[in-house]
Short mmCIF file of C-alpha atoms and ligand atoms in Angstrom, two decimals:
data_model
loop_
_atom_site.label_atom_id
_atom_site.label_comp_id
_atom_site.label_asym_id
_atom_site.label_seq_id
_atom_site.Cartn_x
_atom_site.Cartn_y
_atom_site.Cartn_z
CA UNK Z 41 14.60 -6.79 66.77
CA UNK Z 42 12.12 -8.62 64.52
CA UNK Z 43 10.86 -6.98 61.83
CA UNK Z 44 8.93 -9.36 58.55
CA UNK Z 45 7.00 -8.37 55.52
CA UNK Z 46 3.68 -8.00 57.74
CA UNK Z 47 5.11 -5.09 59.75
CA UNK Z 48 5.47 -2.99 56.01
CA UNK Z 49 2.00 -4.67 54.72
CA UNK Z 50 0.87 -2.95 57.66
CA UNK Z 51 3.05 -0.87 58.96
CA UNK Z 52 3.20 -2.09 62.27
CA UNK Z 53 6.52 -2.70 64.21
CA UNK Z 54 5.84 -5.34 65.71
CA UNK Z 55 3.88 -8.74 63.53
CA UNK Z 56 1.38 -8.76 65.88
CA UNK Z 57 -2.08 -9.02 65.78
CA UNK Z 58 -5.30 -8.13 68.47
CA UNK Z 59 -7.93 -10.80 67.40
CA UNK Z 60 -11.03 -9.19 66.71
CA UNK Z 61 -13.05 -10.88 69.84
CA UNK Z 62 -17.06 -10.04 70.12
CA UNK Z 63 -18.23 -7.75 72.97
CA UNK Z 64 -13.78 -7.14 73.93
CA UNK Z 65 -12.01 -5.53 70.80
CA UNK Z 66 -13.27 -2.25 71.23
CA UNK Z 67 -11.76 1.32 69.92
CA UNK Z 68 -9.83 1.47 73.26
CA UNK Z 69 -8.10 -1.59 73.00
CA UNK Z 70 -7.49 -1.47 69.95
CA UNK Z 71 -5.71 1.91 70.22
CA UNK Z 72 -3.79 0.73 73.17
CA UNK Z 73 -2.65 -2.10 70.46
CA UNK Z 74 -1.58 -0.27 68.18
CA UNK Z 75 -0.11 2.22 70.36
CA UNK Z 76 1.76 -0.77 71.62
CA UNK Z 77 3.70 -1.55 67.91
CA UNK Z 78 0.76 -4.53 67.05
CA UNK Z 79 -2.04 -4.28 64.92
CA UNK Z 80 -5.19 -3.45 66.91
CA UNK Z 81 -8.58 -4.34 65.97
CA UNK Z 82 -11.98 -3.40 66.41
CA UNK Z 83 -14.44 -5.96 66.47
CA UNK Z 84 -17.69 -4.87 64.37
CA UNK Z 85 -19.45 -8.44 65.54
CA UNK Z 86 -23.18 -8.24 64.97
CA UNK Z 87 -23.42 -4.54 65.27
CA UNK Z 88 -24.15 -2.04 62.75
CA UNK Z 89 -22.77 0.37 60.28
CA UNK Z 90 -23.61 3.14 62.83
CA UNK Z 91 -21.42 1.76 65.99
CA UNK Z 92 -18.71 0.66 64.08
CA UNK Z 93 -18.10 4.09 62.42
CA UNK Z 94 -18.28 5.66 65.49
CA UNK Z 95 -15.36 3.18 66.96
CA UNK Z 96 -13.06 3.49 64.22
CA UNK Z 97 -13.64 7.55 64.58
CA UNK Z 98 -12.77 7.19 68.51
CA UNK Z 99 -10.05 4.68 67.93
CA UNK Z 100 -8.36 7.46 65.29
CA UNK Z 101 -8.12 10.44 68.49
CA UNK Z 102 -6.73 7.42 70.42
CA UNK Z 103 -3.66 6.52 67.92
CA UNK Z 104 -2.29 7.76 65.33
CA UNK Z 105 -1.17 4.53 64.41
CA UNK Z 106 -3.14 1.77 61.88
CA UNK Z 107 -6.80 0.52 62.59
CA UNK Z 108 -7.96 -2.50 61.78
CA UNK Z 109 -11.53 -3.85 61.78
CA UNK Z 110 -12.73 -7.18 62.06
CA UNK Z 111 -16.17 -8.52 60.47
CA UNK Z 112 -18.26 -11.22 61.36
CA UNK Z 113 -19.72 -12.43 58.39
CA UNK Z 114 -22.66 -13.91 59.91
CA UNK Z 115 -23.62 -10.56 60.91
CA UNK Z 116 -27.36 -9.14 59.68
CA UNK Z 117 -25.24 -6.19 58.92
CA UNK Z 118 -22.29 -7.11 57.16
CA UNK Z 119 -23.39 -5.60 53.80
CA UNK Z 120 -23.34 -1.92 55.89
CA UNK Z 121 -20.42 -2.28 57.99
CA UNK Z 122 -18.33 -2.76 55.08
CA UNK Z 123 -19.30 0.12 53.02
CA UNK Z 124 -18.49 1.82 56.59
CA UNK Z 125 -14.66 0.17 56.73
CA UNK Z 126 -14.39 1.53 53.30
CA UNK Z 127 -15.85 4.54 53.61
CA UNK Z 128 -13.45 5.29 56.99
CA UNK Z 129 -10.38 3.53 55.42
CA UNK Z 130 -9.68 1.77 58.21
CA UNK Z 131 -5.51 0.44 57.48
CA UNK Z 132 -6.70 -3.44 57.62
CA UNK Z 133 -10.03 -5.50 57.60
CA UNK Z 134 -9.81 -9.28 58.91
CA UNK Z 135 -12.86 -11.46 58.48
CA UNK Z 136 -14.51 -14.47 60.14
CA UNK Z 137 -16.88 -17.52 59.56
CA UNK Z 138 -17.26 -17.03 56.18
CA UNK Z 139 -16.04 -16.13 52.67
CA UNK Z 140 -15.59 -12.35 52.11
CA UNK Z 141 -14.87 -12.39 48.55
CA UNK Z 142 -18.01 -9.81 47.87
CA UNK Z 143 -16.03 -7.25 49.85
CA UNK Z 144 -12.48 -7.45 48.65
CA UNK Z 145 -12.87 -5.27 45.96
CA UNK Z 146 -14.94 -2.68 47.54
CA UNK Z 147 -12.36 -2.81 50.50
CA UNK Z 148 -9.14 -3.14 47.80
CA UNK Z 149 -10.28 0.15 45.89
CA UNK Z 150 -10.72 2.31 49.74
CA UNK Z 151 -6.94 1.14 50.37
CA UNK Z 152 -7.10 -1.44 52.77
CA UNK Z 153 -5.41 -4.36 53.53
CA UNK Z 154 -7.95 -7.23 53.43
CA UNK Z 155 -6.95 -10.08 55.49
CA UNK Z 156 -9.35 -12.91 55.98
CA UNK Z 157 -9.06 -15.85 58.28
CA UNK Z 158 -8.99 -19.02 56.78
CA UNK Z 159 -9.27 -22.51 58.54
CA UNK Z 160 -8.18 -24.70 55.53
CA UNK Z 161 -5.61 -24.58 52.67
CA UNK Z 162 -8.07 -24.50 50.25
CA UNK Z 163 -10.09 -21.48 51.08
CA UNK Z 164 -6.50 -19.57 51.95
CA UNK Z 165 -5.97 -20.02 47.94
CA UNK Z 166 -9.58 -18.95 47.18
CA UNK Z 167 -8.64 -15.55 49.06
CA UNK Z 168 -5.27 -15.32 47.60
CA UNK Z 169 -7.06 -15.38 43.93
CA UNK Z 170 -9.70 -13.02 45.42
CA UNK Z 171 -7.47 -10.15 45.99
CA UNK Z 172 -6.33 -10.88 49.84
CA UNK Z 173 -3.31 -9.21 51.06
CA UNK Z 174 -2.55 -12.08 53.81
CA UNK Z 175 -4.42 -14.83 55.51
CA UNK Z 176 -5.00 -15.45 59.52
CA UNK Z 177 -4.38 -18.96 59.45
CA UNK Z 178 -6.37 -19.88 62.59
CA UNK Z 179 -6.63 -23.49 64.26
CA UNK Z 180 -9.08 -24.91 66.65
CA UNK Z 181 -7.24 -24.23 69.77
CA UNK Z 182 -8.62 -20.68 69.78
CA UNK Z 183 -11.21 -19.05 71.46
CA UNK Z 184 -14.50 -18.85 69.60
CA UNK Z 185 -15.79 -20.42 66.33
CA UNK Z 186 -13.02 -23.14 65.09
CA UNK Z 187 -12.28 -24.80 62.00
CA UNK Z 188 -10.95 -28.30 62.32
CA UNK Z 189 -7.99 -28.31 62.05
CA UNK Z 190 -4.95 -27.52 64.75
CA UNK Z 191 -2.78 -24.56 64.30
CA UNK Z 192 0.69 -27.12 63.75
CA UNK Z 193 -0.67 -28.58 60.81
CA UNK Z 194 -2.82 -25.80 59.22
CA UNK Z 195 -0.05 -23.42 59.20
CA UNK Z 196 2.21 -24.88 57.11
CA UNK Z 197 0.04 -26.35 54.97
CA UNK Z 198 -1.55 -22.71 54.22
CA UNK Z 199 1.66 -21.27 53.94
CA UNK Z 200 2.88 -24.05 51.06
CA UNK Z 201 -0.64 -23.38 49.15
CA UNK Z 202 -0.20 -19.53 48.78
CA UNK Z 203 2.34 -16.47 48.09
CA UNK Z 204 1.15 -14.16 50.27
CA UNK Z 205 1.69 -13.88 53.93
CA UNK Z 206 0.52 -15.78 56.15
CA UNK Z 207 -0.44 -15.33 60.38
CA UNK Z 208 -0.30 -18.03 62.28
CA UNK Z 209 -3.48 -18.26 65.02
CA UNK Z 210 -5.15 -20.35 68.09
CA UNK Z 211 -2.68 -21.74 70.63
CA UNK Z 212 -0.65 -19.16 70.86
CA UNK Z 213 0.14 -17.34 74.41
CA UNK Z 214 4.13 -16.37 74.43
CA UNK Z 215 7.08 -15.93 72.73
CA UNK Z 216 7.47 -19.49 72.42
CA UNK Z 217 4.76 -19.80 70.48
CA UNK Z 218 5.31 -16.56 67.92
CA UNK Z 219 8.47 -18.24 67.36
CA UNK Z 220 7.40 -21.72 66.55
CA UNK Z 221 4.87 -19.91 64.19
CA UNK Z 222 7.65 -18.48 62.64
CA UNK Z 223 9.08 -22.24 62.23
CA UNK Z 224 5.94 -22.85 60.21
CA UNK Z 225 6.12 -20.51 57.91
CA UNK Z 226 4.19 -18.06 59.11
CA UNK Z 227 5.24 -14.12 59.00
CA UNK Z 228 2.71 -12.64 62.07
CA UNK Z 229 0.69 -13.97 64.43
CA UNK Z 230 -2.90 -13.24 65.92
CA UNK Z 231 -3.54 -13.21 69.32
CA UNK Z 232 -6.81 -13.30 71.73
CA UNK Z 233 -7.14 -14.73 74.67
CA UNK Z 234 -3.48 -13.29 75.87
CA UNK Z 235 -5.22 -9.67 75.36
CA UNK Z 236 -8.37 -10.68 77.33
CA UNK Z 237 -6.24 -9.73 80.46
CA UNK Z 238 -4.81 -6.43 79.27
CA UNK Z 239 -5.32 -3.76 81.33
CA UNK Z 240 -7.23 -1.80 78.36
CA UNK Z 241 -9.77 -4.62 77.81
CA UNK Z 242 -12.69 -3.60 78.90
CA UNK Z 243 -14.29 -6.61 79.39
CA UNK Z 244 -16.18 -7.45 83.33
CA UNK Z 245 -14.01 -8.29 85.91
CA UNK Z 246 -15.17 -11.63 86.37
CA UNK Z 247 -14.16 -12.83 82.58
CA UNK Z 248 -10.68 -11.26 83.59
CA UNK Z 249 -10.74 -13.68 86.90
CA UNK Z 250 -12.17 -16.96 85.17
CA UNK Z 251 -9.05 -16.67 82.12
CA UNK Z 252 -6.81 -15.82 85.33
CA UNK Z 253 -7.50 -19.04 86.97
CA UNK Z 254 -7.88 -21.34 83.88
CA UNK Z 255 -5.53 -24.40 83.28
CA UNK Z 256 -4.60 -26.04 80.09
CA UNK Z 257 -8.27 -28.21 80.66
CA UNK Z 258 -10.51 -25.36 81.25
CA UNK Z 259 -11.65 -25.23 77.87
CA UNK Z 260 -14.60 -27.00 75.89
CA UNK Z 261 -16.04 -27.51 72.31
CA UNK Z 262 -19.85 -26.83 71.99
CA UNK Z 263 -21.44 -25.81 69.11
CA UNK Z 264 -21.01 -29.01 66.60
CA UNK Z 265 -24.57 -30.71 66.31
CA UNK Z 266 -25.03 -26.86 64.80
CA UNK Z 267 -22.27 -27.00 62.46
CA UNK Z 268 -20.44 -24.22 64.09
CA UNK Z 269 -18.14 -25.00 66.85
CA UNK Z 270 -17.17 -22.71 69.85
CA UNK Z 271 -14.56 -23.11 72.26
CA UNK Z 272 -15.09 -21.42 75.58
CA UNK Z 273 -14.23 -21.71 79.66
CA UNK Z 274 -15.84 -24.67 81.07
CA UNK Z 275 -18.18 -22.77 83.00
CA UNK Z 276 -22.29 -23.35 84.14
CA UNK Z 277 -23.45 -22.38 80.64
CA UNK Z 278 -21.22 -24.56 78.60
CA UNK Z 279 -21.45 -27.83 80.34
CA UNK Z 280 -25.00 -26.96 80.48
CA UNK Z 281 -24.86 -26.68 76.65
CA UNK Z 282 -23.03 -29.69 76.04
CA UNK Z 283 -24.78 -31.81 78.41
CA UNK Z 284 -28.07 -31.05 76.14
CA UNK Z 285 -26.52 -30.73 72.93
CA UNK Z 286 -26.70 -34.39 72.12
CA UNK Z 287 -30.42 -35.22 73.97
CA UNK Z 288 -33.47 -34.89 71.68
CA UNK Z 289 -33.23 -31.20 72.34
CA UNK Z 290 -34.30 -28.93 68.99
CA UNK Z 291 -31.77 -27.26 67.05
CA UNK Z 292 -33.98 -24.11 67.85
CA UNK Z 293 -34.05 -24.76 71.40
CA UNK Z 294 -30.63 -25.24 71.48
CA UNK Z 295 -29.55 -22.24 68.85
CA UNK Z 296 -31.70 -20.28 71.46
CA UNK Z 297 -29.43 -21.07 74.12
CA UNK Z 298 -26.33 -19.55 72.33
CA UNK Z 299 -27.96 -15.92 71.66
CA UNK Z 300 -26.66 -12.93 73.69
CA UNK Z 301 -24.97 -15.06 75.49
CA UNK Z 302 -21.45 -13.57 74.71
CA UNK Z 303 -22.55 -10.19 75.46
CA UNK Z 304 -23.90 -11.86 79.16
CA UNK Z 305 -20.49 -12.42 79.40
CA UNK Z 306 -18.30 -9.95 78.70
CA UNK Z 307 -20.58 -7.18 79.72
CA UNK Z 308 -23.04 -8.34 82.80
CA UNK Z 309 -20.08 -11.08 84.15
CA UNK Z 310 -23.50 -13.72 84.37
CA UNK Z 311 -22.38 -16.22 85.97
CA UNK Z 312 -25.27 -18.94 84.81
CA UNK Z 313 -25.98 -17.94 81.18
CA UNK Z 314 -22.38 -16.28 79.82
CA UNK Z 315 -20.30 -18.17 77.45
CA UNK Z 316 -16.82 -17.25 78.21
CA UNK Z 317 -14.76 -16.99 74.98
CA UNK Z 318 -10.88 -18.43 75.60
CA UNK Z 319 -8.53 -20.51 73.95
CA UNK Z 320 -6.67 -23.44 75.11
CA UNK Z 321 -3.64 -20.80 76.09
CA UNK Z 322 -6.16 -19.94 78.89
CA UNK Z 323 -4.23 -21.82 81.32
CA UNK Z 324 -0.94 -19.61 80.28
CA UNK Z 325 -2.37 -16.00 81.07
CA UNK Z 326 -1.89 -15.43 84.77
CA UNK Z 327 -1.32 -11.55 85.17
CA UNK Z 328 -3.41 -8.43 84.35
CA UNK Z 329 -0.44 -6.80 81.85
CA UNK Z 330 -0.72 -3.40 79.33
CA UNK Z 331 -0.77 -4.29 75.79
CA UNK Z 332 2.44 -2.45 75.69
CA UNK Z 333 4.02 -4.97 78.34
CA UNK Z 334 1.91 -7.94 76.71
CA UNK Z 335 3.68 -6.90 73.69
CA UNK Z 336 7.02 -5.95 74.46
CA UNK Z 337 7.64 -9.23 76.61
CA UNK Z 338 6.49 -11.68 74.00
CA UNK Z 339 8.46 -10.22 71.31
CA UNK Z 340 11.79 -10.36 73.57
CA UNK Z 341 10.41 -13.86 74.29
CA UNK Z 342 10.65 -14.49 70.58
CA UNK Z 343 14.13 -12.97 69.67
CA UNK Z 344 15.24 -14.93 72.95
CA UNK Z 345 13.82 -18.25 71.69
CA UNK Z 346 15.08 -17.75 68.14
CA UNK Z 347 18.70 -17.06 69.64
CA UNK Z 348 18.89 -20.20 71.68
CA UNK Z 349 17.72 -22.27 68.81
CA UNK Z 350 20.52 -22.08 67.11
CA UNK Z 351 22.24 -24.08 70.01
CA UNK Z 352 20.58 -27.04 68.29
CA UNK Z 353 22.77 -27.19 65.77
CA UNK Z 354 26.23 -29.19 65.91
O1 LIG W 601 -14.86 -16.01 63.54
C1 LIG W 601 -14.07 -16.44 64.36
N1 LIG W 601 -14.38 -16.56 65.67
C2 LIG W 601 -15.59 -16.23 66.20
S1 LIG W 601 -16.90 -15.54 65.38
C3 LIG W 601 -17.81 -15.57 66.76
S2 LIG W 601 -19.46 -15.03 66.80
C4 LIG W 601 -20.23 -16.52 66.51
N2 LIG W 601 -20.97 -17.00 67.48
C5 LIG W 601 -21.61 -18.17 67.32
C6 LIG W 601 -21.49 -18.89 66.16
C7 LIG W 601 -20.69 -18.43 65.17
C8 LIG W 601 -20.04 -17.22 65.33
C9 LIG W 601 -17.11 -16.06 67.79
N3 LIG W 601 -15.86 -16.41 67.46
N4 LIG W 601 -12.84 -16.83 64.00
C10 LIG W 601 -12.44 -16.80 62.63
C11 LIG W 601 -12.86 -18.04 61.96
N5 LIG W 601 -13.32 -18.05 60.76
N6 LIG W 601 -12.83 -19.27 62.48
C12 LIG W 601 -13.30 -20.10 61.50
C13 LIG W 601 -13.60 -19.32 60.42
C14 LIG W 601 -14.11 -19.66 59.14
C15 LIG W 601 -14.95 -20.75 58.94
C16 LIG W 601 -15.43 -21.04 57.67
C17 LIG W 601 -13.76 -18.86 58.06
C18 LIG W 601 -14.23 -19.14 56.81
C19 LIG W 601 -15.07 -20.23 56.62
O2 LIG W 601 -15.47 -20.41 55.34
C20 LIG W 601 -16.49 -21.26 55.01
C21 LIG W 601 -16.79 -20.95 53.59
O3 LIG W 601 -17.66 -20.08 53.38
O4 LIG W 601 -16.11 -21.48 52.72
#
């Protein structure tokens, strides 16, 4: 049994979390999540105050368990869909691309846990002297928009530059890795792409297939002549993107190029124009699993690992 001070921040059994993933956290996998002894999280992406009420409402007959919401700060809505998180009291809100300080308070004062993602040391403090409960500590080999640095050097130096605790995310796909976040100092984790191929994720098949096949080289980096990075599957659209990102292409041709093109993905499966969201543990998922079995093997994984260290020692 593993049990740190995440599982009472949250009350959760297990320190696990669902990353809150654009067009694939949704109120039923979330539920199934939680359900499962993780934290589950509803992503409110770029959608309003209206859907993501009506998620964390349909999540709450699914579980009985803790919700958590994750906003994208880039979102034309964000100002709404936190008033919504507050007004719902949803048990956690994490954050992404961005600096959420505005909201702590508003969120603090409903009761939830406020947990923002941070992909440096220095804006981990800046959310520790904001009011956060925890940070997501997330490196570059995840799925989606990166910071840049890697997850083995970010998390410890996050965990050294603040008091509160810290998850440990990107590049993690087993028990192995849980435990060698726990070797960094971190007290949870936050995982994706694993959850991309649980049974509950409602994402089209053919996302489910392309994560199923990856390998460790299936992933690529677009995104930087923008200033924000993405890591996806090497698929039509992506080499597509990064084979014009660097011509004489316009930012606005090329910004152009990036819209809807999640939802094309995980929705309409298009082969040509969806960006397919994975980390670099792509190449690790190989089975269609329930969060529950997701969840249960990687945390005997972890107490397994843990155990045999010890044989290191002499
Ligand atoms: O947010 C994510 N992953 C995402 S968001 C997303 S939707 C999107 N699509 C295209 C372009 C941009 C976003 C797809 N995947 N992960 C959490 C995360 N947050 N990664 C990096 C950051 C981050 C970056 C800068 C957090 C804070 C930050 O602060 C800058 C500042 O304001 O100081």
């Amino acid at each position: 049994m593993i049990r740190t001070s995440l599982c009472d921040l949250c009350g959760i059994r297990y320190p696990i979390f669902q990353g809150g993933m654009a067009h694939v956290s949704d109120a039923r996998l979330a539920a199934a999540v939680t359900n499962a002894g993780g934290l589950g999280i509803i992503s409110a992406m770029s959608r309003d105050g209206a859907y993501v009420r009506e998620q964390i409402r349909l999540a709450r007959t699914l579980t009985a368990g803790p919700v958590g919401v994750n906003v994208m700060l880039m979102s034309p809505y964000v100002g709404e869909v936190a008033a919504v998180i507050a007004e719902e009291k949803a048990e956690v809100v994490t954050t992404g691309a961005g600096d959420p300080s505005a909201y702590v308070n508003l969120w603090k004062t409903a009761g939830c846990r406020v947990i923002p993602v941070v992909p440096s040391a220095a804006l981990a403090k800046r959310m520790e002297r904001a009011g956060a409960d925890s940070v997501i500590a997330e490196g570059g080999e995840s799925g989606g928009h990166i910071g840049e640095l890697a997850t083995m050097p970010l998390v410890p130096q996050v965990t050294d530059a603040v008091s509160i605790p810290v998850l440990a995310a990107g590049g993690i796909g087993d028990g192995r890795g849980v435990a060698a976040a726990f070797m960094l100092g971190a007290s949870g984790v936050q995982l994706g792409t694993r959850f991309l191929a649980a049974e509950e994720c409602g994402i089209h098949p053919h996302y489910k297939e392309l994560v199923l096949k990856a390998s460790d080289t299936s992933t690529i980096v677009t995104g930087r002549r923008l200033g924000h990075p993405v890591r996806s599957l090497k698929t039509p659209y992506s080499r597509n993107y990064a084979k014009l990102e660097y011509t004489d292409i316009s930012a606005e041709e090329l910004e152009a190029l990036g819209v809807g093109s999640l939802r094309k993905a995980a929705v309409d499966g298009d082969e040509k124009e969806g960006c397919y969201i994975a980390g670099q543990i792509a190449g690790m998922v190989n089975r269609v699993q329930t969060a529950a079995e997701i969840i249960e093997e990687i945390m005997a994984e972890t107490e397994q690992v843990l155990r045999n260290a010890v044989n290191f020692l002499v």
